[in-house]
């Protein structure tokens, strides 16, 4: 399985899905661990030694935490769209801290 990260229509990164267990995809990119949970809620998390990012698309919340300073920021979710079909999952979202539309595409099967 592969995961593609886009900003607007520009491919930023192509990554391999490390594991898939209980409706949760796990991706490791250098020192960053990313998880995308689809049930019971759609939640995207990214963790590294500096920060924790959690986007809950079910509850429309987003938190960015700087771990060294123990400071958290609430980020407004401006837009979201989720498509889950038999061959891929498409998650689009826009945050008020960015001028771009973020898109994550997970191909469920290898091509």
Coordinates of N, CA, C and O in Angstrom, one line a residue:
X1 N 0.8 -1.2 0.0 CA 0.0 0.0 0.0 C 0.9 1.2 0.0 O 1.9 1.3 0.7
X2 N 0.4 2.2 -0.7 CA 1.2 3.5 -0.8 C 0.3 4.7 -0.3 O -0.9 4.6 -0.5
X3 N 1.0 5.7 0.1 CA 0.3 6.9 0.6 C 1.0 8.1 -0.2 O 2.2 8.1 -0.3
X4 N 0.1 9.0 -0.7 CA 0.6 10.1 -1.4 C 0.2 11.4 -0.7 O -1.0 11.5 -0.4
X5 N 1.1 12.3 -0.5 CA 0.8 13.6 0.1 C 0.8 14.7 -0.9 O 1.9 14.8 -1.6
X6 N -0.2 15.4 -1.0 CA -0.3 16.6 -1.9 C -0.6 17.9 -1.2 O -1.3 17.9 -0.2
X7 N -0.1 18.9 -1.7 CA -0.5 20.3 -1.4 C -1.0 20.9 -2.6 O -0.2 21.0 -3.6
X8 N -2.3 21.4 -2.6 CA -3.0 21.7 -3.9 C -2.8 20.5 -4.8 O -3.2 19.4 -4.4
X9 N -2.4 20.7 -6.0 CA -2.2 19.5 -6.9 C -0.8 19.1 -7.1 O -0.5 18.3 -8.0
X10 N 0.1 19.5 -6.1 CA 1.5 19.2 -6.2 C 1.8 18.0 -5.3 O 1.6 18.1 -4.1
X11 N 2.4 16.9 -5.9 CA 2.8 15.8 -5.1 C 4.0 16.2 -4.2 O 5.0 16.6 -4.8
X12 N 3.9 16.1 -2.9 CA 4.9 16.4 -2.0 C 5.8 15.2 -1.6 O 7.0 15.3 -1.6
X13 N 5.1 14.1 -1.4 CA 5.8 12.9 -0.9 C 5.0 11.7 -1.3 O 3.8 11.7 -1.2
X14 N 5.7 10.6 -1.6 CA 5.1 9.3 -1.8 C 5.8 8.4 -0.8 O 7.0 8.3 -0.7
X15 N 4.9 7.7 0.0 CA 5.4 6.9 1.1 C 4.8 5.5 1.1 O 3.7 5.3 0.6
X16 N 5.5 4.5 1.7 CA 4.9 3.2 1.8 C 4.2 3.1 3.1 O 4.7 3.5 4.2
X17 N 3.0 2.5 3.1 CA 2.3 2.2 4.4 C 3.0 1.1 5.1 O 3.3 0.0 4.6
X18 N 3.5 1.4 6.4 CA 4.2 0.4 7.2 C 3.4 -0.7 7.7 O 3.8 -1.8 7.7
X19 N 2.2 -0.3 8.2 CA 1.3 -1.4 8.7 C -0.2 -0.9 8.6 O -0.5 0.3 8.5
X20 N -1.1 -1.9 8.6 CA -2.5 -1.6 8.6 C -3.1 -2.6 9.5 O -3.1 -3.8 9.3
X21 N -3.7 -2.1 10.7 CA -4.3 -2.9 11.7 C -5.5 -2.2 12.2 O -5.5 -1.0 12.6
X22 N -6.6 -2.9 12.2 CA -7.9 -2.4 12.8 C -8.3 -1.0 12.3 O -8.5 -0.1 13.0
X23 N -8.3 -0.9 11.0 CA -8.7 0.4 10.3 C -7.8 1.5 10.6 O -8.2 2.7 10.6
X24 N -6.5 1.2 10.9 CA -5.5 2.2 11.2 C -4.3 2.0 10.3 O -3.7 0.9 10.3
X25 N -3.9 3.0 9.5 CA -2.7 3.0 8.7 C -1.6 3.6 9.4 O -1.8 4.7 10.0
X26 N -0.4 3.0 9.4 CA 0.8 3.6 10.0 C 1.8 3.8 9.0 O 2.1 2.9 8.2
X27 N 2.4 5.0 9.0 CA 3.5 5.3 8.0 C 4.6 5.9 8.8 O 4.4 6.8 9.7
X28 N 5.8 5.5 8.5 CA 7.0 6.1 9.2 C 7.9 6.7 8.1 O 8.2 6.1 7.1
X29 N 8.2 8.0 8.3 CA 9.0 8.8 7.4 C 10.1 9.4 8.2 O 9.9 10.4 8.9
X30 N 11.3 8.9 8.0 CA 12.5 9.4 8.8 C 12.1 9.3 10.3 O 11.9 8.2 10.8
X31 N 12.1 10.5 11.0 CA 11.8 10.5 12.4 C 10.4 10.8 12.7 O 10.0 11.0 13.9
X32 N 9.5 10.8 11.7 CA 8.1 11.1 11.9 C 7.2 9.9 11.8 O 7.4 9.1 10.8
X33 N 6.4 9.7 12.7 CA 5.4 8.5 12.7 C 4.0 9.1 12.4 O 3.6 10.0 13.2
X34 N 3.4 8.6 11.4 CA 2.1 9.1 11.0 C 1.1 8.0 11.2 O 1.4 6.9 10.8
X35 N -0.1 8.3 11.7 CA -1.2 7.3 11.8 C -2.5 7.9 11.2 O -2.7 9.1 11.5
X36 N -3.2 7.1 10.5 CA -4.5 7.6 10.0 C -5.5 6.5 10.4 O -5.4 5.4 9.9
X37 N -6.3 6.9 11.4 CA -7.4 6.0 11.9 C -8.7 6.3 11.2 O -9.0 7.5 11.1
X38 N -9.4 5.3 10.7 CA -10.7 5.5 10.0 C -11.9 5.2 10.9 O -13.0 5.7 10.6
X39 N -11.7 4.4 11.9 CA -12.8 4.1 12.8 C -12.3 4.0 14.2 O -11.2 3.5 14.4
X40 N -13.1 4.3 15.2 CA -14.4 4.8 15.2 C -14.5 6.3 14.7 O -15.6 6.8 14.3
X41 N -13.4 7.0 14.7 CA -13.3 8.4 14.2 C -12.2 8.5 13.2 O -11.2 7.7 13.2
X42 N -12.3 9.4 12.3 CA -11.2 9.7 11.3 C -10.2 10.7 11.9 O -10.5 11.8 12.1
X43 N -9.1 10.1 12.3 CA -8.0 10.9 13.0 C -6.7 10.7 12.3 O -6.3 9.6 12.1
X44 N -6.0 11.9 12.0 CA -4.7 11.8 11.5 C -3.7 12.4 12.6 O -4.0 13.5 13.1
X45 N -2.7 11.6 12.9 CA -1.7 12.1 13.8 C -0.3 12.0 13.2 O 0.0 11.1 12.4
X46 N 0.5 12.9 13.6 CA 1.9 12.9 13.2 C 2.7 13.3 14.5 O 2.4 14.2 15.2
X47 N 3.7 12.4 14.7 CA 4.6 12.6 15.9 C 6.0 12.5 15.6 O 6.4 11.6 14.8
X48 N 6.8 13.4 16.1 CA 8.3 13.3 16.1 C 8.8 13.8 17.4 O 8.0 14.1 18.3
X49 N 10.1 14.0 17.6 CA 10.6 14.4 18.9 C 10.3 15.9 19.2 O 10.3 16.2 20.4
X50 N 9.9 16.7 18.2 CA 9.6 18.1 18.5 C 8.1 18.4 18.7 O 7.8 19.3 19.4
X51 N 7.3 17.7 18.0 CA 5.9 18.1 18.0 C 4.9 16.9 17.8 O 5.3 15.8 17.3
X52 N 3.7 17.2 18.2 CA 2.5 16.3 18.0 C 1.5 17.0 17.3 O 1.1 18.1 17.7
X53 N 0.9 16.4 16.2 CA -0.1 17.0 15.4 C -1.3 16.0 15.4 O -1.1 14.8 15.2
X54 N -2.5 16.5 15.7 CA -3.7 15.6 15.7 C -4.8 16.4 15.0 O -5.3 17.4 15.5
X55 N -5.3 15.8 13.9 CA -6.4 16.3 13.2 C -7.6 15.3 13.3 O -7.4 14.2 12.8
X56 N -8.6 15.7 14.0 CA -9.8 14.8 14.1 C -10.8 15.3 13.1 O -11.5 16.3 13.4
X57 N -11.0 14.6 12.0 CA -11.9 15.0 11.0 C -13.4 14.7 11.4 O -14.3 15.3 10.8
X58 N -13.6 13.8 12.3 CA -14.9 13.5 12.7 C -15.4 14.6 13.6 O -16.6 15.0 13.5
X59 N -14.6 15.1 14.5 CA -15.0 16.2 15.5 C -14.6 17.6 15.0 O -14.8 18.5 15.7
X60 N -14.0 17.7 13.8 CA -13.6 19.0 13.3 C -12.6 19.7 14.2 O -12.8 21.0 14.4
X61 N -11.6 19.0 14.8 CA -10.7 19.7 15.7 C -9.3 19.4 15.2 O -9.0 18.4 14.6
X62 N -8.3 20.3 15.5 CA -6.9 20.1 15.1 C -6.1 20.8 16.2 O -6.3 21.9 16.7
X63 N -5.1 20.0 16.7 CA -4.2 20.5 17.7 C -2.8 20.3 17.3 O -2.4 19.2 16.7
X64 N -1.9 21.3 17.5 CA -0.5 21.2 17.3 C 0.2 21.5 18.6 O 0.0 22.5 19.2
X65 N 1.0 20.5 19.1 CA 1.7 20.7 20.3 C 3.2 20.7 20.2 O 3.7 19.7 19.6
X66 N 3.9 21.7 20.7 CA 5.3 21.7 20.7 C 5.7 21.0 22.0 O 5.5 21.5 23.1
X67 N 6.4 19.9 21.9 CA 6.6 19.0 23.1 C 7.7 19.6 24.0 O 7.5 19.6 25.2
X68 N 8.7 20.2 23.5 CA 9.7 20.8 24.4 C 9.2 21.9 25.3 O 9.6 22.0 26.4
X69 N 8.3 22.7 24.8 CA 7.7 23.8 25.5 C 6.4 23.5 26.2 O 5.8 24.3 26.9
X70 N 5.8 22.3 25.9 CA 4.5 21.9 26.4 C 3.5 22.9 26.1 O 2.7 23.3 27.0
X71 N 3.4 23.4 24.9 CA 2.5 24.4 24.4 C 1.7 23.8 23.3 O 2.2 23.2 22.4
X72 N 0.3 24.0 23.4 CA -0.6 23.5 22.4 C -1.3 24.7 21.7 O -1.6 25.7 22.3
X73 N -1.6 24.5 20.4 CA -2.3 25.4 19.6 C -3.5 24.7 19.0 O -3.4 23.6 18.4
X74 N -4.7 25.3 19.1 CA -5.8 24.9 18.4 C -5.8 25.5 17.0 O -5.6 26.7 16.8
X75 N -6.0 24.7 16.0 CA -6.0 25.2 14.6 C -7.4 24.9 14.0 O -8.0 23.9 14.2
X76 N -7.9 26.0 13.3 CA -9.3 25.9 12.8 C -9.2 25.1 11.5 O -8.4 25.3 10.6
X77 N -10.2 24.1 11.4 CA -10.3 23.3 10.2 C -11.3 24.1 9.3 O -12.5 24.3 9.7
X78 N -10.9 24.5 8.1 CA -11.7 25.3 7.2 C -12.6 24.4 6.3 O -13.7 24.8 5.9
X79 N -12.0 23.3 5.9 CA -12.7 22.4 4.9 C -12.2 21.0 5.0 O -11.1 20.8 5.4
X80 N -13.1 20.0 4.8 CA -12.7 18.6 4.7 C -13.6 17.9 3.7 O -14.7 18.3 3.4
X81 N -13.0 16.8 3.2 CA -13.7 16.0 2.2 C -13.1 14.6 2.3 O -11.8 14.5 2.2
X82 N -13.9 13.6 2.5 CA -13.3 12.2 2.6 C -14.1 11.3 1.7 O -15.3 11.3 1.6
X83 N -13.3 10.6 0.9 CA -13.9 9.6 -0.1 C -13.2 8.3 0.2 O -12.0 8.2 0.2
X84 N -14.0 7.3 0.5 CA -13.4 5.9 0.8 C -14.1 4.9 -0.1 O -15.3 4.6 0.1
X85 N -13.4 4.6 -1.2 CA -14.0 3.6 -2.1 C -13.2 2.3 -2.0 O -12.2 2.2 -1.2
X86 N -13.4 1.3 -2.9 CA -12.8 0.0 -2.7 C -11.3 0.0 -3.1 O -10.6 -0.8 -2.5
X87 N -10.8 0.9 -3.9 CA -9.4 0.9 -4.2 C -8.5 2.0 -3.6 O -7.3 1.9 -3.5
X88 N -9.2 3.1 -3.1 CA -8.4 4.1 -2.5 C -9.2 5.0 -1.5 O -10.4 5.0 -1.6
X89 N -8.5 5.7 -0.6 CA -9.1 6.6 0.3 C -8.5 8.0 0.0 O -7.3 8.1 -0.2
X90 N -9.3 9.0 -0.2 CA -8.9 10.3 -0.4 C -9.4 11.2 0.7 O -10.6 11.3 1.0
X91 N -8.4 11.9 1.4 CA -8.8 12.8 2.5 C -8.2 14.2 2.1 O -7.0 14.3 1.8
X92 N -9.1 15.1 2.0 CA -8.7 16.5 1.7 C -9.1 17.4 2.9 O -10.2 17.2 3.5
X93 N -8.2 18.3 3.2 CA -8.5 19.3 4.3 C -7.8 20.5 4.1 O -6.7 20.6 3.5
X94 N -8.3 21.6 4.7 CA -7.6 22.9 4.7 C -7.7 23.5 6.1 O -8.7 23.5 6.7
X95 N -6.5 23.9 6.5 CA -6.4 24.5 7.8 C -6.2 26.0 7.7 O -5.7 26.5 6.7
X96 N -6.6 26.8 8.7 CA -6.5 28.2 8.6 C -5.0 28.7 8.7 O -4.7 29.9 8.5
X97 N -4.1 27.8 9.0 CA -2.7 28.2 9.1 C -1.9 28.0 7.8 O -0.8 28.3 7.8
X98 N -2.6 27.5 6.8 CA -2.0 27.2 5.5 C -2.8 27.8 4.4 O -4.0 27.8 4.5
X99 N -2.2 28.1 3.3 CA -2.8 28.6 2.1 C -3.1 27.6 1.1 O -3.5 27.8 0.0
X100 N -2.8 26.3 1.4 CA -3.0 25.2 0.5 C -4.0 24.2 0.9 O -4.3 24.1 2.1
X101 N -4.5 23.5 0.0 CA -5.4 22.3 0.2 C -4.5 21.1 0.4 O -3.8 20.8 -0.5
X102 N -4.6 20.4 1.5 CA -3.8 19.2 1.8 C -4.7 18.0 1.3 O -5.9 18.0 1.5
X103 N -4.0 17.1 0.6 CA -4.7 15.9 0.2 C -3.8 14.7 0.5 O -2.6 14.7 0.2
X104 N -4.5 13.7 1.1 CA -3.8 12.4 1.3 C -4.5 11.3 0.5 O -5.8 11.2 0.6
X105 N -3.8 10.6 -0.3 CA -4.4 9.5 -1.0 C -3.7 8.2 -0.6 O -2.5 8.1 -0.6
X106 N -4.5 7.2 -0.1 CA -4.0 5.9 0.2 C -4.5 4.9 -0.8 O -5.7 4.8 -0.9
X107 N -3.6 4.3 -1.5 CA -4.0 3.2 -2.4 C -4.0 1.9 -1.6 O -3.1 1.5 -0.9
X108 N -5.2 1.3 -1.6 CA -5.4 0.1 -0.7 C -4.7 -1.1 -1.3 O -4.3 -2.0 -0.5
X109 N -4.5 -1.2 -2.6 CA -3.8 -2.3 -3.2 C -2.6 -1.9 -4.0 O -2.7 -0.8 -4.6
X110 N -1.6 -2.7 -4.1 CA -0.5 -2.4 -4.9 C -0.9 -2.5 -6.4 O -1.7 -3.3 -6.8
X111 N -0.3 -1.6 -7.2 CA -0.6 -1.6 -8.6 C 0.6 -2.2 -9.4 O 1.7 -2.1 -9.0

